[in-house]
mmCIF file of C-alpha atoms and ligand atoms in Angstrom:
data_model
loop_
_atom_site.group_PDB
_atom_site.id
_atom_site.type_symbol
_atom_site.label_atom_id
_atom_site.label_comp_id
_atom_site.label_asym_id
_atom_site.label_seq_id
_atom_site.Cartn_x
_atom_site.Cartn_y
_atom_site.Cartn_z
ATOM 1 C CA UNK A 1 277.585 154.477 85.796
ATOM 2 C CA UNK A 2 276.610 156.355 82.989
ATOM 3 C CA UNK A 3 275.980 153.238 80.764
ATOM 4 C CA UNK A 4 273.635 152.094 83.839
ATOM 5 C CA UNK A 5 271.579 154.841 83.921
ATOM 6 C CA UNK A 6 271.345 154.917 80.005
ATOM 7 C CA UNK A 7 269.980 151.431 80.198
ATOM 8 C CA UNK A 8 267.582 152.390 82.930
ATOM 9 C CA UNK A 9 266.215 155.499 81.182
ATOM 10 C CA UNK A 10 265.758 153.018 78.430
ATOM 11 C CA UNK A 11 264.143 150.746 80.173
ATOM 12 C CA UNK A 12 261.713 153.071 81.195
ATOM 13 C CA UNK A 13 260.856 154.384 77.903
ATOM 14 C CA UNK A 14 260.258 151.008 76.829
ATOM 15 C CA UNK A 15 258.113 150.205 79.871
ATOM 16 C CA UNK A 16 255.824 153.755 79.201
ATOM 17 C CA UNK A 17 254.861 152.371 75.711
ATOM 18 C CA UNK A 18 256.346 154.714 73.327
ATOM 19 C CA UNK A 19 259.064 152.253 73.168
ATOM 20 C CA UNK A 20 262.923 153.289 72.593
ATOM 21 C CA UNK A 21 262.908 156.250 70.313
ATOM 22 C CA UNK A 22 264.551 155.704 66.884
ATOM 23 C CA UNK A 23 265.527 158.011 64.451
ATOM 24 C CA UNK A 24 265.762 155.829 60.913
ATOM 25 C CA UNK A 25 267.970 157.365 58.315
ATOM 26 C CA UNK A 26 269.363 155.627 55.050
ATOM 27 C CA UNK A 27 272.500 154.293 56.321
ATOM 28 C CA UNK A 28 275.313 153.293 53.352
ATOM 29 C CA UNK A 29 278.356 152.139 55.977
ATOM 30 C CA UNK A 30 276.937 150.356 58.751
ATOM 31 C CA UNK A 31 279.273 147.565 58.477
ATOM 32 C CA UNK A 32 282.154 150.155 59.383
ATOM 33 C CA UNK A 33 280.381 151.820 62.043
ATOM 34 C CA UNK A 34 279.169 148.001 63.575
ATOM 35 C CA UNK A 35 283.328 147.281 63.436
ATOM 36 C CA UNK A 36 284.076 150.571 65.540
ATOM 37 C CA UNK A 37 281.918 148.854 68.382
ATOM 38 C CA UNK A 38 284.120 145.845 67.885
ATOM 39 C CA UNK A 39 287.338 147.763 67.940
ATOM 40 C CA UNK A 40 286.692 149.305 71.065
ATOM 41 C CA UNK A 41 284.876 145.932 72.777
ATOM 42 C CA UNK A 42 288.408 144.156 71.796
ATOM 43 C CA UNK A 43 290.409 147.110 73.239
ATOM 44 C CA UNK A 44 289.050 146.569 76.214
ATOM 45 C CA UNK A 45 289.289 142.543 76.588
ATOM 46 C CA UNK A 46 292.496 142.671 74.519
ATOM 47 C CA UNK A 47 293.050 138.948 75.321
ATOM 48 C CA UNK A 48 289.947 137.703 73.619
ATOM 49 C CA UNK A 49 289.610 137.111 70.305
ATOM 50 C CA UNK A 50 286.841 138.074 67.790
ATOM 51 C CA UNK A 51 286.475 137.375 64.598
ATOM 52 C CA UNK A 52 284.136 139.226 62.204
ATOM 53 C CA UNK A 53 282.424 138.224 59.191
ATOM 54 C CA UNK A 54 281.360 141.525 57.807
ATOM 55 C CA UNK A 55 279.431 141.586 54.399
ATOM 56 C CA UNK A 56 276.405 144.065 55.184
ATOM 57 C CA UNK A 57 277.605 146.048 51.928
ATOM 58 C CA UNK A 58 274.027 147.024 51.377
ATOM 59 C CA UNK A 59 271.974 150.641 52.483
ATOM 60 C CA UNK A 60 270.146 150.018 55.919
ATOM 61 C CA UNK A 61 267.458 152.242 57.045
ATOM 62 C CA UNK A 62 268.144 152.543 60.666
ATOM 63 C CA UNK A 63 269.288 154.277 63.440
ATOM 64 C CA UNK A 64 272.857 153.506 63.453
ATOM 65 C CA UNK A 65 273.884 154.806 66.901
ATOM 66 C CA UNK A 66 270.921 152.435 68.106
ATOM 67 C CA UNK A 67 272.274 149.569 66.134
ATOM 68 C CA UNK A 68 275.775 150.072 67.790
ATOM 69 C CA UNK A 69 274.063 149.932 70.703
ATOM 70 C CA UNK A 70 272.525 146.447 70.079
ATOM 71 C CA UNK A 71 275.812 144.804 68.939
ATOM 72 C CA UNK A 72 277.397 146.324 71.699
ATOM 73 C CA UNK A 73 275.275 144.967 74.105
ATOM 74 C CA UNK A 74 275.346 141.179 72.283
ATOM 75 C CA UNK A 75 278.896 141.412 71.696
ATOM 76 C CA UNK A 76 279.032 142.982 75.429
ATOM 77 C CA UNK A 77 277.265 139.715 76.874
ATOM 78 C CA UNK A 78 279.411 137.193 74.850
ATOM 79 C CA UNK A 79 282.367 138.608 76.274
ATOM 80 C CA UNK A 80 280.951 138.878 79.899
ATOM 81 C CA UNK A 81 279.162 135.149 79.616
ATOM 82 C CA UNK A 82 280.954 133.172 77.062
ATOM 83 C CA UNK A 83 283.931 130.902 77.614
ATOM 84 C CA UNK A 84 287.079 132.816 77.851
ATOM 85 C CA UNK A 85 289.186 130.715 75.967
ATOM 86 C CA UNK A 86 286.821 130.165 72.642
ATOM 87 C CA UNK A 87 286.302 132.839 69.840
ATOM 88 C CA UNK A 88 283.353 135.271 69.852
ATOM 89 C CA UNK A 89 282.262 135.630 65.979
ATOM 90 C CA UNK A 90 280.170 138.547 65.111
ATOM 91 C CA UNK A 91 278.508 138.512 61.541
ATOM 92 C CA UNK A 92 276.488 140.596 59.053
ATOM 93 C CA UNK A 93 275.344 139.918 56.334
ATOM 94 C CA UNK A 94 272.007 140.788 54.110
ATOM 95 C CA UNK A 95 269.942 138.523 53.290
ATOM 96 C CA UNK A 96 266.526 139.630 51.011
ATOM 97 C CA UNK A 97 265.085 142.593 52.376
ATOM 98 C CA UNK A 98 266.581 141.892 55.704
ATOM 99 C CA UNK A 99 270.191 142.844 57.392
ATOM 100 C CA UNK A 100 271.338 140.411 59.663
ATOM 101 C CA UNK A 101 273.909 140.566 62.247
ATOM 102 C CA UNK A 102 274.807 137.887 64.719
ATOM 103 C CA UNK A 103 276.987 137.148 67.722
ATOM 104 C CA UNK A 104 277.863 133.909 68.686
ATOM 105 C CA UNK A 105 280.108 132.423 71.391
ATOM 106 C CA UNK A 106 280.995 129.048 73.311
ATOM 107 C CA UNK A 107 280.485 128.126 76.971
ATOM 108 C CA UNK A 108 277.772 127.042 79.124
ATOM 109 C CA UNK A 109 274.318 126.545 77.148
ATOM 110 C CA UNK A 110 271.547 128.880 78.127
ATOM 111 C CA UNK A 111 269.077 126.279 79.648
ATOM 112 C CA UNK A 112 266.040 126.072 77.013
ATOM 113 C CA UNK A 113 263.278 126.954 79.773
ATOM 114 C CA UNK A 114 265.358 130.074 80.359
ATOM 115 C CA UNK A 115 265.588 131.267 76.612
ATOM 116 C CA UNK A 116 262.788 133.358 76.356
ATOM 117 C CA UNK A 117 263.207 134.527 79.775
ATOM 118 C CA UNK A 118 266.180 136.354 78.759
ATOM 119 C CA UNK A 119 264.716 139.075 77.057
ATOM 120 C CA UNK A 120 263.039 139.964 80.150
ATOM 121 C CA UNK A 121 263.794 143.178 82.063
ATOM 122 C CA UNK A 122 265.902 142.530 85.069
ATOM 123 C CA UNK A 123 266.331 139.051 84.246
ATOM 124 C CA UNK A 124 269.436 137.191 85.142
ATOM 125 C CA UNK A 125 269.297 133.624 85.829
ATOM 126 C CA UNK A 126 268.878 132.593 89.668
ATOM 127 C CA UNK A 127 272.693 131.076 90.157
ATOM 128 C CA UNK A 128 274.229 134.792 88.648
ATOM 129 C CA UNK A 129 276.412 136.247 91.525
ATOM 130 C CA UNK A 130 275.520 139.660 92.527
ATOM 131 C CA UNK A 131 277.363 142.540 91.215
ATOM 132 C CA UNK A 132 277.066 141.875 87.716
ATOM 133 C CA UNK A 133 274.648 143.639 85.346
ATOM 134 C CA UNK A 134 271.493 144.860 86.081
ATOM 135 C CA UNK A 135 269.508 142.308 83.623
ATOM 136 C CA UNK A 136 268.622 145.029 80.927
ATOM 137 C CA UNK A 137 270.493 144.670 78.045
ATOM 138 C CA UNK A 138 268.551 141.906 76.295
ATOM 139 C CA UNK A 139 265.907 143.415 76.987
ATOM 140 C CA UNK A 140 266.915 146.894 75.715
ATOM 141 C CA UNK A 141 268.134 145.179 72.308
ATOM 142 C CA UNK A 142 264.355 143.720 72.184
ATOM 143 C CA UNK A 143 263.086 147.164 72.195
ATOM 144 C CA UNK A 144 265.829 148.478 69.662
ATOM 145 C CA UNK A 145 265.018 145.881 67.632
ATOM 146 C CA UNK A 146 261.640 146.119 67.558
ATOM 147 C CA UNK A 147 261.511 149.912 66.980
ATOM 148 C CA UNK A 148 262.843 149.104 63.254
ATOM 149 C CA UNK A 149 260.614 146.548 62.797
ATOM 150 C CA UNK A 150 262.823 143.981 63.606
ATOM 151 C CA UNK A 151 262.940 140.278 65.286
ATOM 152 C CA UNK A 152 265.701 138.973 67.875
ATOM 153 C CA UNK A 153 266.086 135.481 68.727
ATOM 154 C CA UNK A 154 268.844 133.242 70.709
ATOM 155 C CA UNK A 155 270.274 129.563 70.252
ATOM 156 C CA UNK A 156 271.801 127.894 72.597
ATOM 157 C CA UNK A 157 272.889 124.352 73.098
ATOM 158 C CA UNK A 158 276.240 122.902 74.213
ATOM 159 C CA UNK A 159 277.177 121.714 71.179
ATOM 160 C CA UNK A 160 277.231 124.376 69.065
ATOM 161 C CA UNK A 161 277.440 127.536 71.846
ATOM 162 C CA UNK A 162 275.116 130.269 72.211
ATOM 163 C CA UNK A 163 274.095 132.648 69.173
ATOM 164 C CA UNK A 164 271.855 135.805 68.963
ATOM 165 C CA UNK A 165 270.412 136.714 65.702
ATOM 166 C CA UNK A 166 268.922 140.387 65.046
ATOM 167 C CA UNK A 167 267.291 140.840 61.562
ATOM 168 C CA UNK A 168 265.957 144.397 60.448
ATOM 169 C CA UNK A 169 264.355 145.044 57.091
ATOM 170 C CA UNK A 170 266.596 147.293 55.201
ATOM 171 C CA UNK A 171 263.992 149.134 54.105
ATOM 172 C CA UNK A 172 261.430 151.185 56.822
HETATM 173 N N1 ATP B 1 276.364 135.617 74.838
HETATM 174 C C1 ATP B 1 275.600 134.587 75.901
HETATM 175 N N2 ATP B 1 275.668 133.694 76.390
HETATM 176 C C2 ATP B 1 275.249 133.278 77.552
HETATM 177 N N3 ATP B 1 274.219 133.443 78.418
HETATM 178 C C3 ATP B 1 273.655 134.804 78.131
HETATM 179 C C4 ATP B 1 274.455 135.223 76.909
HETATM 180 N N4 ATP B 1 273.820 136.537 76.447
HETATM 181 C C5 ATP B 1 273.139 136.999 77.922
HETATM 182 N N5 ATP B 1 273.302 135.527 78.633
HETATM 183 C C6 ATP B 1 272.468 135.173 79.937
HETATM 184 O O1 ATP B 1 271.048 135.952 79.606
HETATM 185 C C7 ATP B 1 271.173 137.151 81.233
HETATM 186 C C8 ATP B 1 270.693 138.668 80.563
HETATM 187 O O2 ATP B 1 271.300 139.057 79.707
HETATM 188 P P1 ATP B 1 270.932 140.709 79.914
HETATM 189 O O3 ATP B 1 272.219 141.138 79.050
HETATM 190 O O4 ATP B 1 269.894 140.710 79.674
HETATM 191 O O5 ATP B 1 271.751 140.948 81.612
HETATM 192 P P2 ATP B 1 273.027 141.142 81.952
HETATM 193 O O6 ATP B 1 274.081 140.856 81.071
HETATM 194 O O7 ATP B 1 273.198 140.101 83.044
HETATM 195 O O8 ATP B 1 273.227 142.537 82.678
HETATM 196 P P3 ATP B 1 273.057 143.839 81.544
HETATM 197 O O9 ATP B 1 273.091 143.556 80.055
HETATM 198 O O10 ATP B 1 272.311 144.673 82.165
HETATM 199 O O11 ATP B 1 274.612 144.558 82.159
HETATM 200 C C9 ATP B 1 272.560 137.012 81.432
HETATM 201 O O12 ATP B 1 272.780 137.754 83.029
HETATM 202 C C10 ATP B 1 273.236 135.695 81.167
HETATM 203 O O13 ATP B 1 272.895 134.463 82.125
HETATM 204 MG MG1 MG B 2 274.028 142.218 79.366
#
């Protein structure tokens, strides 16, 4: 319940034009902080395989709590909406001047005409059953990434599965 209220508050802040507030600091152990998020979600989903490939050893100027929230949303989605008999893969890497965080899962792909819609607030596919989430998670991810001057994108196909990739400038 508290998470739902936090999501709605983040949505309201985003909508009021001020965007999600971030407090940027130089962070030297972002991989460790992201690993803590993975460990927490693994504990809550003990039967699921989550593979991690962490190699973001660079310093990242970011709001670490917000980046943890970003990963929690993306990984939570992969576990909820992906196939439960396929591993979820979380990768972090520094590429040039960017930190790249990606989460991929198998399962039914998101139809191509819905790929942009998934980032809209309160959007869930017409086929989704009632009683799930609010459809705010990816909107909040986009707000967090944009507040850091970064981007988030999704690729989805039957052969490759679904992959969300966030790119954040290392320096801010
Ligand atoms: N990793 C994924 N694999 C397949 N479909 C996904 C994935 N992530 C999101 N989706 C689709 O996009 C929709 C919107 O995702 P979003 O995170 O915004 O909302 P939600 O997960 O339904 O609810 P909330 O995050 O608010 O609890 C989901 O309902 C789902 O249909
Ligand atoms: Mg979600």
